mmCIF file with all atom_site columns, C-alpha atoms and ligand atoms in Angstrom:
data_model
loop_
_atom_site.group_PDB
_atom_site.id
_atom_site.type_symbol
_atom_site.label_atom_id
_atom_site.label_alt_id
_atom_site.label_comp_id
_atom_site.label_asym_id
_atom_site.label_entity_id
_atom_site.label_seq_id
_atom_site.pdbx_PDB_ins_code
_atom_site.Cartn_x
_atom_site.Cartn_y
_atom_site.Cartn_z
_atom_site.occupancy
_atom_site.B_iso_or_equiv
_atom_site.pdbx_formal_charge
_atom_site.auth_seq_id
_atom_site.auth_comp_id
_atom_site.auth_asym_id
_atom_site.auth_atom_id
_atom_site.pdbx_PDB_model_num
ATOM   1   C CA . UNK A 1 1   ? 11.692  -1.486  15.250  1.00 93.00 ? 1   UNK A CA 1
ATOM   2   C CA . UNK A 1 2   ? 8.563   -2.187  13.208  1.00 97.00 ? 2   UNK A CA 1
ATOM   3   C CA . UNK A 1 3   ? 9.107   -4.961  10.634  1.00 98.00 ? 3   UNK A CA 1
ATOM   4   C CA . UNK A 1 4   ? 7.361   -4.390  7.296   1.00 98.00 ? 4   UNK A CA 1
ATOM   5   C CA . UNK A 1 5   ? 6.506   -6.611  4.366   1.00 98.00 ? 5   UNK A CA 1
ATOM   6   C CA . UNK A 1 6   ? 5.563   -4.479  1.350   1.00 98.00 ? 6   UNK A CA 1
ATOM   7   C CA . UNK A 1 7   ? 3.380   -5.867  -1.449  1.00 98.00 ? 7   UNK A CA 1
ATOM   8   C CA . UNK A 1 8   ? 3.465   -4.350  -4.937  1.00 98.00 ? 8   UNK A CA 1
ATOM   9   C CA . UNK A 1 9   ? 2.236   -5.037  -8.469  1.00 98.00 ? 9   UNK A CA 1
ATOM   10  C CA . UNK A 1 10  ? 3.899   -2.334  -10.550 1.00 96.00 ? 10  UNK A CA 1
ATOM   11  C CA . UNK A 1 11  ? 6.665   0.215   -10.725 1.00 96.00 ? 11  UNK A CA 1
ATOM   12  C CA . UNK A 1 12  ? 7.021   0.560   -6.962  1.00 97.00 ? 12  UNK A CA 1
ATOM   13  C CA . UNK A 1 13  ? 7.686   4.272   -6.553  1.00 97.00 ? 13  UNK A CA 1
ATOM   14  C CA . UNK A 1 14  ? 5.948   4.209   -3.177  1.00 98.00 ? 14  UNK A CA 1
ATOM   15  C CA . UNK A 1 15  ? 7.994   1.158   -2.230  1.00 98.00 ? 15  UNK A CA 1
ATOM   16  C CA . UNK A 1 16  ? 11.116  3.092   -3.175  1.00 98.00 ? 16  UNK A CA 1
ATOM   17  C CA . UNK A 1 17  ? 10.119  5.979   -0.908  1.00 98.00 ? 17  UNK A CA 1
ATOM   18  C CA . UNK A 1 18  ? 9.763   3.488   1.951   1.00 98.00 ? 18  UNK A CA 1
ATOM   19  C CA . UNK A 1 19  ? 13.086  1.808   1.111   1.00 98.00 ? 19  UNK A CA 1
ATOM   20  C CA . UNK A 1 20  ? 14.827  5.190   1.170   1.00 98.00 ? 20  UNK A CA 1
ATOM   21  C CA . UNK A 1 21  ? 13.178  6.259   4.425   1.00 98.00 ? 21  UNK A CA 1
ATOM   22  C CA . UNK A 1 22  ? 13.836  2.961   6.196   1.00 98.00 ? 22  UNK A CA 1
ATOM   23  C CA . UNK A 1 23  ? 17.479  2.858   5.107   1.00 97.00 ? 23  UNK A CA 1
ATOM   24  C CA . UNK A 1 24  ? 18.050  5.700   7.589   1.00 96.00 ? 24  UNK A CA 1
ATOM   25  C CA . UNK A 1 25  ? 18.914  3.941   10.849  1.00 93.00 ? 25  UNK A CA 1
ATOM   26  C CA . UNK A 1 26  ? 16.945  6.449   12.899  1.00 96.00 ? 26  UNK A CA 1
ATOM   27  C CA . UNK A 1 27  ? 13.702  5.517   11.089  1.00 98.00 ? 27  UNK A CA 1
ATOM   28  C CA . UNK A 1 28  ? 11.567  3.314   13.389  1.00 98.00 ? 28  UNK A CA 1
ATOM   29  C CA . UNK A 1 29  ? 10.738  0.645   10.782  1.00 98.00 ? 29  UNK A CA 1
ATOM   30  C CA . UNK A 1 30  ? 12.594  -1.690  8.444   1.00 98.00 ? 30  UNK A CA 1
ATOM   31  C CA . UNK A 1 31  ? 11.460  -3.572  5.335   1.00 98.00 ? 31  UNK A CA 1
ATOM   32  C CA . UNK A 1 32  ? 12.145  -7.283  5.811   1.00 98.00 ? 32  UNK A CA 1
ATOM   33  C CA . UNK A 1 33  ? 10.742  -8.427  2.439   1.00 98.00 ? 33  UNK A CA 1
ATOM   34  C CA . UNK A 1 34  ? 8.934   -7.216  -0.668  1.00 98.00 ? 34  UNK A CA 1
ATOM   35  C CA . UNK A 1 35  ? 6.353   -9.408  -2.372  1.00 98.00 ? 35  UNK A CA 1
ATOM   36  C CA . UNK A 1 36  ? 4.462   -9.142  -5.650  1.00 98.00 ? 36  UNK A CA 1
ATOM   37  C CA . UNK A 1 37  ? 1.699   -10.893 -7.553  1.00 98.00 ? 37  UNK A CA 1
ATOM   38  C CA . UNK A 1 38  ? 3.819   -10.879 -10.735 1.00 97.00 ? 38  UNK A CA 1
ATOM   39  C CA . UNK A 1 39  ? 7.414   -10.208 -11.816 1.00 97.00 ? 39  UNK A CA 1
ATOM   40  C CA . UNK A 1 40  ? 6.780   -6.516  -11.125 1.00 98.00 ? 40  UNK A CA 1
ATOM   41  C CA . UNK A 1 41  ? 9.429   -4.047  -12.291 1.00 98.00 ? 41  UNK A CA 1
ATOM   42  C CA . UNK A 1 42  ? 9.356   -2.475  -8.825  1.00 98.00 ? 42  UNK A CA 1
ATOM   43  C CA . UNK A 1 43  ? 10.997  -5.570  -7.312  1.00 98.00 ? 43  UNK A CA 1
ATOM   44  C CA . UNK A 1 44  ? 14.260  -4.145  -8.690  1.00 98.00 ? 44  UNK A CA 1
ATOM   45  C CA . UNK A 1 45  ? 14.127  -1.410  -6.020  1.00 98.00 ? 45  UNK A CA 1
ATOM   46  C CA . UNK A 1 46  ? 14.079  -4.041  -3.290  1.00 98.00 ? 46  UNK A CA 1
ATOM   47  C CA . UNK A 1 47  ? 16.996  -5.919  -4.857  1.00 98.00 ? 47  UNK A CA 1
ATOM   48  C CA . UNK A 1 48  ? 18.975  -2.672  -5.110  1.00 98.00 ? 48  UNK A CA 1
ATOM   49  C CA . UNK A 1 49  ? 18.507  -2.185  -1.353  1.00 98.00 ? 49  UNK A CA 1
ATOM   50  C CA . UNK A 1 50  ? 19.386  -5.826  -0.615  1.00 98.00 ? 50  UNK A CA 1
ATOM   51  C CA . UNK A 1 51  ? 15.866  -6.671  0.586   1.00 98.00 ? 51  UNK A CA 1
ATOM   52  C CA . UNK A 1 52  ? 14.553  -10.224 -0.087  1.00 98.00 ? 52  UNK A CA 1
ATOM   53  C CA . UNK A 1 53  ? 11.751  -10.527 -2.646  1.00 98.00 ? 53  UNK A CA 1
ATOM   54  C CA . UNK A 1 54  ? 9.101   -13.089 -3.485  1.00 98.00 ? 54  UNK A CA 1
ATOM   55  C CA . UNK A 1 55  ? 6.387   -13.536 -6.112  1.00 98.00 ? 55  UNK A CA 1
ATOM   56  C CA . UNK A 1 56  ? 3.115   -15.347 -5.396  1.00 98.00 ? 56  UNK A CA 1
ATOM   57  C CA . UNK A 1 57  ? 1.048   -15.239 -8.563  1.00 98.00 ? 57  UNK A CA 1
ATOM   58  C CA . UNK A 1 58  ? -2.666  -16.111 -8.508  1.00 97.00 ? 58  UNK A CA 1
ATOM   59  C CA . UNK A 1 59  ? -2.153  -17.760 -11.905 1.00 96.00 ? 59  UNK A CA 1
ATOM   60  C CA . UNK A 1 60  ? -0.223  -20.554 -10.170 1.00 97.00 ? 60  UNK A CA 1
ATOM   61  C CA . UNK A 1 61  ? -3.116  -21.500 -7.862  1.00 98.00 ? 61  UNK A CA 1
ATOM   62  C CA . UNK A 1 62  ? -6.453  -23.192 -8.438  1.00 97.00 ? 62  UNK A CA 1
ATOM   63  C CA . UNK A 1 63  ? -8.473  -20.567 -6.583  1.00 97.00 ? 63  UNK A CA 1
ATOM   64  C CA . UNK A 1 64  ? -8.257  -17.435 -4.433  1.00 96.00 ? 64  UNK A CA 1
ATOM   65  C CA . UNK A 1 65  ? -8.221  -19.403 -1.189  1.00 97.00 ? 65  UNK A CA 1
ATOM   66  C CA . UNK A 1 66  ? -5.143  -21.427 -2.128  1.00 98.00 ? 66  UNK A CA 1
ATOM   67  C CA . UNK A 1 67  ? -3.435  -18.328 -3.537  1.00 98.00 ? 67  UNK A CA 1
ATOM   68  C CA . UNK A 1 68  ? -4.194  -16.633 -0.226  1.00 98.00 ? 68  UNK A CA 1
ATOM   69  C CA . UNK A 1 69  ? -2.744  -19.554 1.738   1.00 98.00 ? 69  UNK A CA 1
ATOM   70  C CA . UNK A 1 70  ? 0.487   -19.341 -0.244  1.00 98.00 ? 70  UNK A CA 1
ATOM   71  C CA . UNK A 1 71  ? 0.645   -15.589 0.298   1.00 98.00 ? 71  UNK A CA 1
ATOM   72  C CA . UNK A 1 72  ? 0.038   -16.023 4.044   1.00 98.00 ? 72  UNK A CA 1
ATOM   73  C CA . UNK A 1 73  ? 2.835   -18.599 4.272   1.00 98.00 ? 73  UNK A CA 1
ATOM   74  C CA . UNK A 1 74  ? 5.306   -16.423 2.369   1.00 98.00 ? 74  UNK A CA 1
ATOM   75  C CA . UNK A 1 75  ? 4.512   -13.191 4.215   1.00 98.00 ? 75  UNK A CA 1
ATOM   76  C CA . UNK A 1 76  ? 4.398   -14.909 7.624   1.00 98.00 ? 76  UNK A CA 1
ATOM   77  C CA . UNK A 1 77  ? 7.829   -16.446 7.090   1.00 98.00 ? 77  UNK A CA 1
ATOM   78  C CA . UNK A 1 78  ? 9.214   -12.893 7.612   1.00 98.00 ? 78  UNK A CA 1
ATOM   79  C CA . UNK A 1 79  ? 7.167   -12.344 10.820  1.00 98.00 ? 79  UNK A CA 1
ATOM   80  C CA . UNK A 1 80  ? 6.147   -8.779  9.925   1.00 98.00 ? 80  UNK A CA 1
ATOM   81  C CA . UNK A 1 81  ? 4.457   -6.397  12.344  1.00 98.00 ? 81  UNK A CA 1
ATOM   82  C CA . UNK A 1 82  ? 2.795   -4.609  9.423   1.00 98.00 ? 82  UNK A CA 1
ATOM   83  C CA . UNK A 1 83  ? 1.977   -5.502  5.809   1.00 98.00 ? 83  UNK A CA 1
ATOM   84  C CA . UNK A 1 84  ? 1.860   -2.520  3.440   1.00 98.00 ? 84  UNK A CA 1
ATOM   85  C CA . UNK A 1 85  ? 0.077   -2.789  0.094   1.00 98.00 ? 85  UNK A CA 1
ATOM   86  C CA . UNK A 1 86  ? 1.841   -0.129  -1.985  1.00 98.00 ? 86  UNK A CA 1
ATOM   87  C CA . UNK A 1 87  ? 0.287   -0.375  -5.421  1.00 96.00 ? 87  UNK A CA 1
ATOM   88  C CA . UNK A 1 88  ? -0.747  -4.023  -4.945  1.00 97.00 ? 88  UNK A CA 1
ATOM   89  C CA . UNK A 1 89  ? -3.503  -4.227  -7.553  1.00 94.00 ? 89  UNK A CA 1
ATOM   90  C CA . UNK A 1 90  ? -5.345  -7.329  -6.310  1.00 95.00 ? 90  UNK A CA 1
ATOM   91  C CA . UNK A 1 91  ? -8.197  -7.684  -3.903  1.00 95.00 ? 91  UNK A CA 1
ATOM   92  C CA . UNK A 1 92  ? -6.804  -9.773  -1.067  1.00 97.00 ? 92  UNK A CA 1
ATOM   93  C CA . UNK A 1 93  ? -8.731  -12.970 -0.272  1.00 96.00 ? 93  UNK A CA 1
ATOM   94  C CA . UNK A 1 94  ? -10.617 -13.089 3.029   1.00 97.00 ? 94  UNK A CA 1
ATOM   95  C CA . UNK A 1 95  ? -8.173  -15.601 4.527   1.00 98.00 ? 95  UNK A CA 1
ATOM   96  C CA . UNK A 1 96  ? -5.288  -13.134 4.049   1.00 98.00 ? 96  UNK A CA 1
ATOM   97  C CA . UNK A 1 97  ? -7.296  -10.244 5.507   1.00 98.00 ? 97  UNK A CA 1
ATOM   98  C CA . UNK A 1 98  ? -8.304  -12.471 8.426   1.00 98.00 ? 98  UNK A CA 1
ATOM   99  C CA . UNK A 1 99  ? -4.697  -13.267 9.319   1.00 98.00 ? 99  UNK A CA 1
ATOM   100 C CA . UNK A 1 100 ? -3.085  -9.823  8.955   1.00 98.00 ? 100 UNK A CA 1
ATOM   101 C CA . UNK A 1 101 ? -5.752  -7.110  9.348   1.00 98.00 ? 101 UNK A CA 1
ATOM   102 C CA . UNK A 1 102 ? -5.706  -4.612  11.047  1.00 98.00 ? 102 UNK A CA 1
ATOM   103 C CA . UNK A 1 103 ? -1.925  -4.750  10.624  1.00 98.00 ? 103 UNK A CA 1
ATOM   104 C CA . UNK A 1 104 ? -2.527  -4.626  6.899   1.00 98.00 ? 104 UNK A CA 1
ATOM   105 C CA . UNK A 1 105 ? -2.710  -1.240  5.195   1.00 98.00 ? 105 UNK A CA 1
ATOM   106 C CA . UNK A 1 106 ? -3.254  -0.006  1.658   1.00 98.00 ? 106 UNK A CA 1
ATOM   107 C CA . UNK A 1 107 ? -2.656  3.178   -0.287  1.00 98.00 ? 107 UNK A CA 1
ATOM   108 C CA . UNK A 1 108 ? -5.325  4.539   -2.568  1.00 98.00 ? 108 UNK A CA 1
ATOM   109 C CA . UNK A 1 109 ? -5.129  7.504   -4.984  1.00 98.00 ? 109 UNK A CA 1
ATOM   110 C CA . UNK A 1 110 ? -8.356  9.243   -3.916  1.00 98.00 ? 110 UNK A CA 1
ATOM   111 C CA . UNK A 1 111 ? -10.072 10.583  -0.814  1.00 98.00 ? 111 UNK A CA 1
ATOM   112 C CA . UNK A 1 112 ? -11.913 7.439   0.253   1.00 98.00 ? 112 UNK A CA 1
ATOM   113 C CA . UNK A 1 113 ? -14.781 6.698   0.526   1.00 98.00 ? 113 UNK A CA 1
ATOM   114 C CA . UNK A 1 114 ? -14.862 8.613   -2.777  1.00 98.00 ? 114 UNK A CA 1
ATOM   115 C CA . UNK A 1 115 ? -13.693 6.730   -5.863  1.00 98.00 ? 115 UNK A CA 1
ATOM   116 C CA . UNK A 1 116 ? -12.809 3.239   -4.611  1.00 97.00 ? 116 UNK A CA 1
ATOM   117 C CA . UNK A 1 117 ? -11.569 0.621   -7.081  1.00 96.00 ? 117 UNK A CA 1
ATOM   118 C CA . UNK A 1 118 ? -8.859  0.367   -9.691  1.00 94.00 ? 118 UNK A CA 1
ATOM   119 C CA . UNK A 1 119 ? -9.629  3.595   -11.623 1.00 97.00 ? 119 UNK A CA 1
ATOM   120 C CA . UNK A 1 120 ? -9.795  6.159   -8.848  1.00 98.00 ? 120 UNK A CA 1
ATOM   121 C CA . UNK A 1 121 ? -7.956  8.908   -10.715 1.00 98.00 ? 121 UNK A CA 1
ATOM   122 C CA . UNK A 1 122 ? -9.982  8.440   -13.905 1.00 98.00 ? 122 UNK A CA 1
ATOM   123 C CA . UNK A 1 123 ? -13.211 8.354   -11.894 1.00 98.00 ? 123 UNK A CA 1
ATOM   124 C CA . UNK A 1 124 ? -12.430 11.616  -10.085 1.00 98.00 ? 124 UNK A CA 1
ATOM   125 C CA . UNK A 1 125 ? -11.769 13.363  -13.422 1.00 98.00 ? 125 UNK A CA 1
ATOM   126 C CA . UNK A 1 126 ? -14.881 11.895  -15.032 1.00 98.00 ? 126 UNK A CA 1
ATOM   127 C CA . UNK A 1 127 ? -16.904 13.127  -12.079 1.00 97.00 ? 127 UNK A CA 1
ATOM   128 C CA . UNK A 1 128 ? -15.717 16.708  -12.623 1.00 97.00 ? 128 UNK A CA 1
ATOM   129 C CA . UNK A 1 129 ? -14.185 16.837  -9.138  1.00 98.00 ? 129 UNK A CA 1
ATOM   130 C CA . UNK A 1 130 ? -11.946 19.805  -8.341  1.00 98.00 ? 130 UNK A CA 1
ATOM   131 C CA . UNK A 1 131 ? -10.229 18.094  -5.423  1.00 98.00 ? 131 UNK A CA 1
ATOM   132 C CA . UNK A 1 132 ? -9.101  14.509  -4.919  1.00 98.00 ? 132 UNK A CA 1
ATOM   133 C CA . UNK A 1 133 ? -6.196  13.098  -2.935  1.00 98.00 ? 133 UNK A CA 1
ATOM   134 C CA . UNK A 1 134 ? -4.480  10.144  -1.352  1.00 98.00 ? 134 UNK A CA 1
ATOM   135 C CA . UNK A 1 135 ? -5.576  7.820   1.433   1.00 98.00 ? 135 UNK A CA 1
ATOM   136 C CA . UNK A 1 136 ? -3.883  5.225   3.606   1.00 98.00 ? 136 UNK A CA 1
ATOM   137 C CA . UNK A 1 137 ? -6.383  2.844   5.167   1.00 98.00 ? 137 UNK A CA 1
ATOM   138 C CA . UNK A 1 138 ? -6.682  -0.473  6.961   1.00 98.00 ? 138 UNK A CA 1
ATOM   139 C CA . UNK A 1 139 ? -7.565  -3.317  4.600   1.00 98.00 ? 139 UNK A CA 1
ATOM   140 C CA . UNK A 1 140 ? -10.806 -5.100  5.399   1.00 96.00 ? 140 UNK A CA 1
ATOM   141 C CA . UNK A 1 141 ? -12.741 -7.575  3.275   1.00 93.00 ? 141 UNK A CA 1
ATOM   142 C CA . UNK A 1 142 ? -14.268 -4.888  1.060   1.00 94.00 ? 142 UNK A CA 1
ATOM   143 C CA . UNK A 1 143 ? -12.735 -3.016  -1.855  1.00 94.00 ? 143 UNK A CA 1
ATOM   144 C CA . UNK A 1 144 ? -11.073 0.096   -0.376  1.00 95.00 ? 144 UNK A CA 1
ATOM   145 C CA . UNK A 1 145 ? -13.627 0.176   2.455   1.00 95.00 ? 145 UNK A CA 1
ATOM   146 C CA . UNK A 1 146 ? -11.464 -0.220  5.575   1.00 96.00 ? 146 UNK A CA 1
ATOM   147 C CA . UNK A 1 147 ? -10.999 2.501   8.222   1.00 97.00 ? 147 UNK A CA 1
ATOM   148 C CA . UNK A 1 148 ? -9.089  5.557   6.988   1.00 98.00 ? 148 UNK A CA 1
ATOM   149 C CA . UNK A 1 149 ? -5.767  6.209   8.754   1.00 98.00 ? 149 UNK A CA 1
ATOM   150 C CA . UNK A 1 150 ? -4.600  9.375   6.984   1.00 98.00 ? 150 UNK A CA 1
ATOM   151 C CA . UNK A 1 151 ? -5.586  11.446  3.940   1.00 98.00 ? 151 UNK A CA 1
ATOM   152 C CA . UNK A 1 152 ? -4.128  14.351  2.004   1.00 98.00 ? 152 UNK A CA 1
ATOM   153 C CA . UNK A 1 153 ? -5.968  16.481  -0.558  1.00 98.00 ? 153 UNK A CA 1
ATOM   154 C CA . UNK A 1 154 ? -4.664  17.174  -4.068  1.00 98.00 ? 154 UNK A CA 1
ATOM   155 C CA . UNK A 1 155 ? -6.229  19.916  -6.231  1.00 98.00 ? 155 UNK A CA 1
ATOM   156 C CA . UNK A 1 156 ? -7.338  18.932  -9.728  1.00 98.00 ? 156 UNK A CA 1
ATOM   157 C CA . UNK A 1 157 ? -6.262  21.345  -12.485 1.00 97.00 ? 157 UNK A CA 1
ATOM   158 C CA . UNK A 1 158 ? -8.558  22.108  -15.414 1.00 96.00 ? 158 UNK A CA 1
ATOM   159 C CA . UNK A 1 159 ? -6.010  20.697  -17.879 1.00 97.00 ? 159 UNK A CA 1
ATOM   160 C CA . UNK A 1 160 ? -5.186  17.534  -15.882 1.00 98.00 ? 160 UNK A CA 1
ATOM   161 C CA . UNK A 1 161 ? -5.126  14.179  -17.629 1.00 98.00 ? 161 UNK A CA 1
ATOM   162 C CA . UNK A 1 162 ? -5.269  10.883  -15.745 1.00 98.00 ? 162 UNK A CA 1
ATOM   163 C CA . UNK A 1 163 ? -1.473  10.690  -16.074 1.00 98.00 ? 163 UNK A CA 1
ATOM   164 C CA . UNK A 1 164 ? -0.628  14.214  -14.859 1.00 98.00 ? 164 UNK A CA 1
ATOM   165 C CA . UNK A 1 165 ? -3.054  13.990  -11.952 1.00 98.00 ? 165 UNK A CA 1
ATOM   166 C CA . UNK A 1 166 ? -1.880  10.537  -10.902 1.00 98.00 ? 166 UNK A CA 1
ATOM   167 C CA . UNK A 1 167 ? 1.750   11.708  -10.976 1.00 97.00 ? 167 UNK A CA 1
ATOM   168 C CA . UNK A 1 168 ? 0.908   14.592  -8.608  1.00 98.00 ? 168 UNK A CA 1
ATOM   169 C CA . UNK A 1 169 ? -1.045  12.261  -6.330  1.00 98.00 ? 169 UNK A CA 1
ATOM   170 C CA . UNK A 1 170 ? 1.862   9.828   -6.251  1.00 97.00 ? 170 UNK A CA 1
ATOM   171 C CA . UNK A 1 171 ? 4.219   12.577  -5.053  1.00 97.00 ? 171 UNK A CA 1
ATOM   172 C CA . UNK A 1 172 ? 1.834   13.129  -2.138  1.00 98.00 ? 172 UNK A CA 1
ATOM   173 C CA . UNK A 1 173 ? 1.372   9.383   -1.563  1.00 98.00 ? 173 UNK A CA 1
ATOM   174 C CA . UNK A 1 174 ? 5.107   8.817   -1.186  1.00 98.00 ? 174 UNK A CA 1
ATOM   175 C CA . UNK A 1 175 ? 5.292   11.311  1.673   1.00 98.00 ? 175 UNK A CA 1
ATOM   176 C CA . UNK A 1 176 ? 2.049   10.072  3.165   1.00 98.00 ? 176 UNK A CA 1
ATOM   177 C CA . UNK A 1 177 ? 3.049   6.402   3.370   1.00 98.00 ? 177 UNK A CA 1
ATOM   178 C CA . UNK A 1 178 ? 6.380   7.233   5.013   1.00 98.00 ? 178 UNK A CA 1
ATOM   179 C CA . UNK A 1 179 ? 4.634   9.550   7.480   1.00 98.00 ? 179 UNK A CA 1
ATOM   180 C CA . UNK A 1 180 ? 1.931   6.956   8.250   1.00 98.00 ? 180 UNK A CA 1
ATOM   181 C CA . UNK A 1 181 ? 4.404   4.120   8.828   1.00 98.00 ? 181 UNK A CA 1
ATOM   182 C CA . UNK A 1 182 ? 6.390   6.389   11.151  1.00 98.00 ? 182 UNK A CA 1
ATOM   183 C CA . UNK A 1 183 ? 3.232   7.236   13.096  1.00 97.00 ? 183 UNK A CA 1
ATOM   184 C CA . UNK A 1 184 ? 2.287   3.557   13.418  1.00 98.00 ? 184 UNK A CA 1
ATOM   185 C CA . UNK A 1 185 ? 5.819   2.682   14.568  1.00 97.00 ? 185 UNK A CA 1
ATOM   186 C CA . UNK A 1 186 ? 5.719   5.443   17.193  1.00 96.00 ? 186 UNK A CA 1
ATOM   187 C CA . UNK A 1 187 ? 2.247   4.255   18.288  1.00 92.00 ? 187 UNK A CA 1
ATOM   188 C CA . UNK A 1 188 ? 0.756   7.639   17.386  1.00 94.00 ? 188 UNK A CA 1
ATOM   189 C CA . UNK A 1 189 ? -1.699  5.599   15.363  1.00 94.00 ? 189 UNK A CA 1
ATOM   190 C CA . UNK A 1 190 ? -3.263  2.510   16.941  1.00 96.00 ? 190 UNK A CA 1
ATOM   191 C CA . UNK A 1 191 ? -4.540  0.213   14.199  1.00 97.00 ? 191 UNK A CA 1
ATOM   192 C CA . UNK A 1 192 ? -6.400  -2.099  16.620  1.00 96.00 ? 192 UNK A CA 1
ATOM   193 C CA . UNK A 1 193 ? -8.305  0.834   18.065  1.00 96.00 ? 193 UNK A CA 1
ATOM   194 C CA . UNK A 1 194 ? -9.022  2.318   14.649  1.00 96.00 ? 194 UNK A CA 1
ATOM   195 C CA . UNK A 1 195 ? -10.345 -1.004  13.378  1.00 95.00 ? 195 UNK A CA 1
ATOM   196 C CA . UNK A 1 196 ? -12.763 -1.228  16.330  1.00 92.00 ? 196 UNK A CA 1
ATOM   197 C CA . UNK A 1 197 ? -14.114 2.315   15.861  1.00 81.00 ? 197 UNK A CA 1
HETATM 198 C C1 . GRF B 2 .   ? -0.436  4.339   -6.328  1.00 83.10 ? 1   GRF B C1 1
HETATM 199 O O1 . GRF B 2 .   ? -1.113  5.469   -6.832  1.00 83.10 ? 1   GRF B O1 1
HETATM 200 C C2 . GRF B 2 .   ? -1.321  3.563   -5.381  1.00 83.10 ? 1   GRF B C2 1
HETATM 201 O O2 . GRF B 2 .   ? -2.155  4.354   -4.610  1.00 83.10 ? 1   GRF B O2 1
HETATM 202 C C3 . GRF B 2 .   ? -2.162  2.761   -6.353  1.00 83.10 ? 1   GRF B C3 1
HETATM 203 O O3 . GRF B 2 .   ? -1.226  2.345   -7.327  1.00 83.10 ? 1   GRF B O3 1
HETATM 204 C C4 . GRF B 2 .   ? -0.177  3.318   -7.441  1.00 83.10 ? 1   GRF B C4 1
HETATM 205 C C5 . GRF B 2 .   ? 1.122   2.583   -7.274  1.00 83.10 ? 1   GRF B C5 1
HETATM 206 O O4 . GRF B 2 .   ? 2.214   3.323   -7.715  1.00 83.10 ? 1   GRF B O4 1
HETATM 207 N N1 . GRF B 2 .   ? -2.876  1.714   -5.673  1.00 83.10 ? 1   GRF B N1 1
HETATM 208 P P1 . GRF B 2 .   ? 3.701   2.784   -7.528  1.00 83.10 ? 1   GRF B P1 1
HETATM 209 O O5 . GRF B 2 .   ? 3.772   1.369   -8.076  1.00 83.10 ? 1   GRF B O5 1
HETATM 210 O O6 . GRF B 2 .   ? 4.048   2.843   -6.067  1.00 83.10 ? 1   GRF B O6 1
HETATM 211 O O7 . GRF B 2 .   ? 4.563   3.727   -8.331  1.00 83.10 ? 1   GRF B O7 1
#
């Protein structure tokens, strides 16, 4: 059974998809804790499922290194096999990446390497793209630069706004993250190997 710590910053709809999937006993992973960088509304999903939560806010630390140390201590106390950033809107400090990667994955609402960064959906629209998508990738020290694990395309409609497009991408992301975690748990995806390639 793969033990997951999930990190969020916002509403946590992807977290909820994972909580629902992992509450089925036949699913090969379980969420042992959910962490956030603020009192995120999505923490309520974890509480509803009886999963422990924690908040480690950068505002409480003098610099990124000490924030990272606190995050490492909190996450490590649950001994996870995999850390999943599901809408965690902070760039992780190098010390955190160094401890957990490649067992540290992130979801991104675009087909990386296209449109990295915090405004991926807006950037795809501004670019006049007709197709974008969702990516799950290993976190490295860059911003959305780590090896891609899985991707799914989403068509862009002529009348899409950032909100309508992001909602459609998030529907795809929720399936994708559950599918990816299952594949990692079944060793159909080898993160160590992928990180070396
Ligand atoms: C997702 O689109 C994720 O890719 C991005 O932030 C969004 C989080 O949504 N990084 P939610 O909080 O899971 O609803």
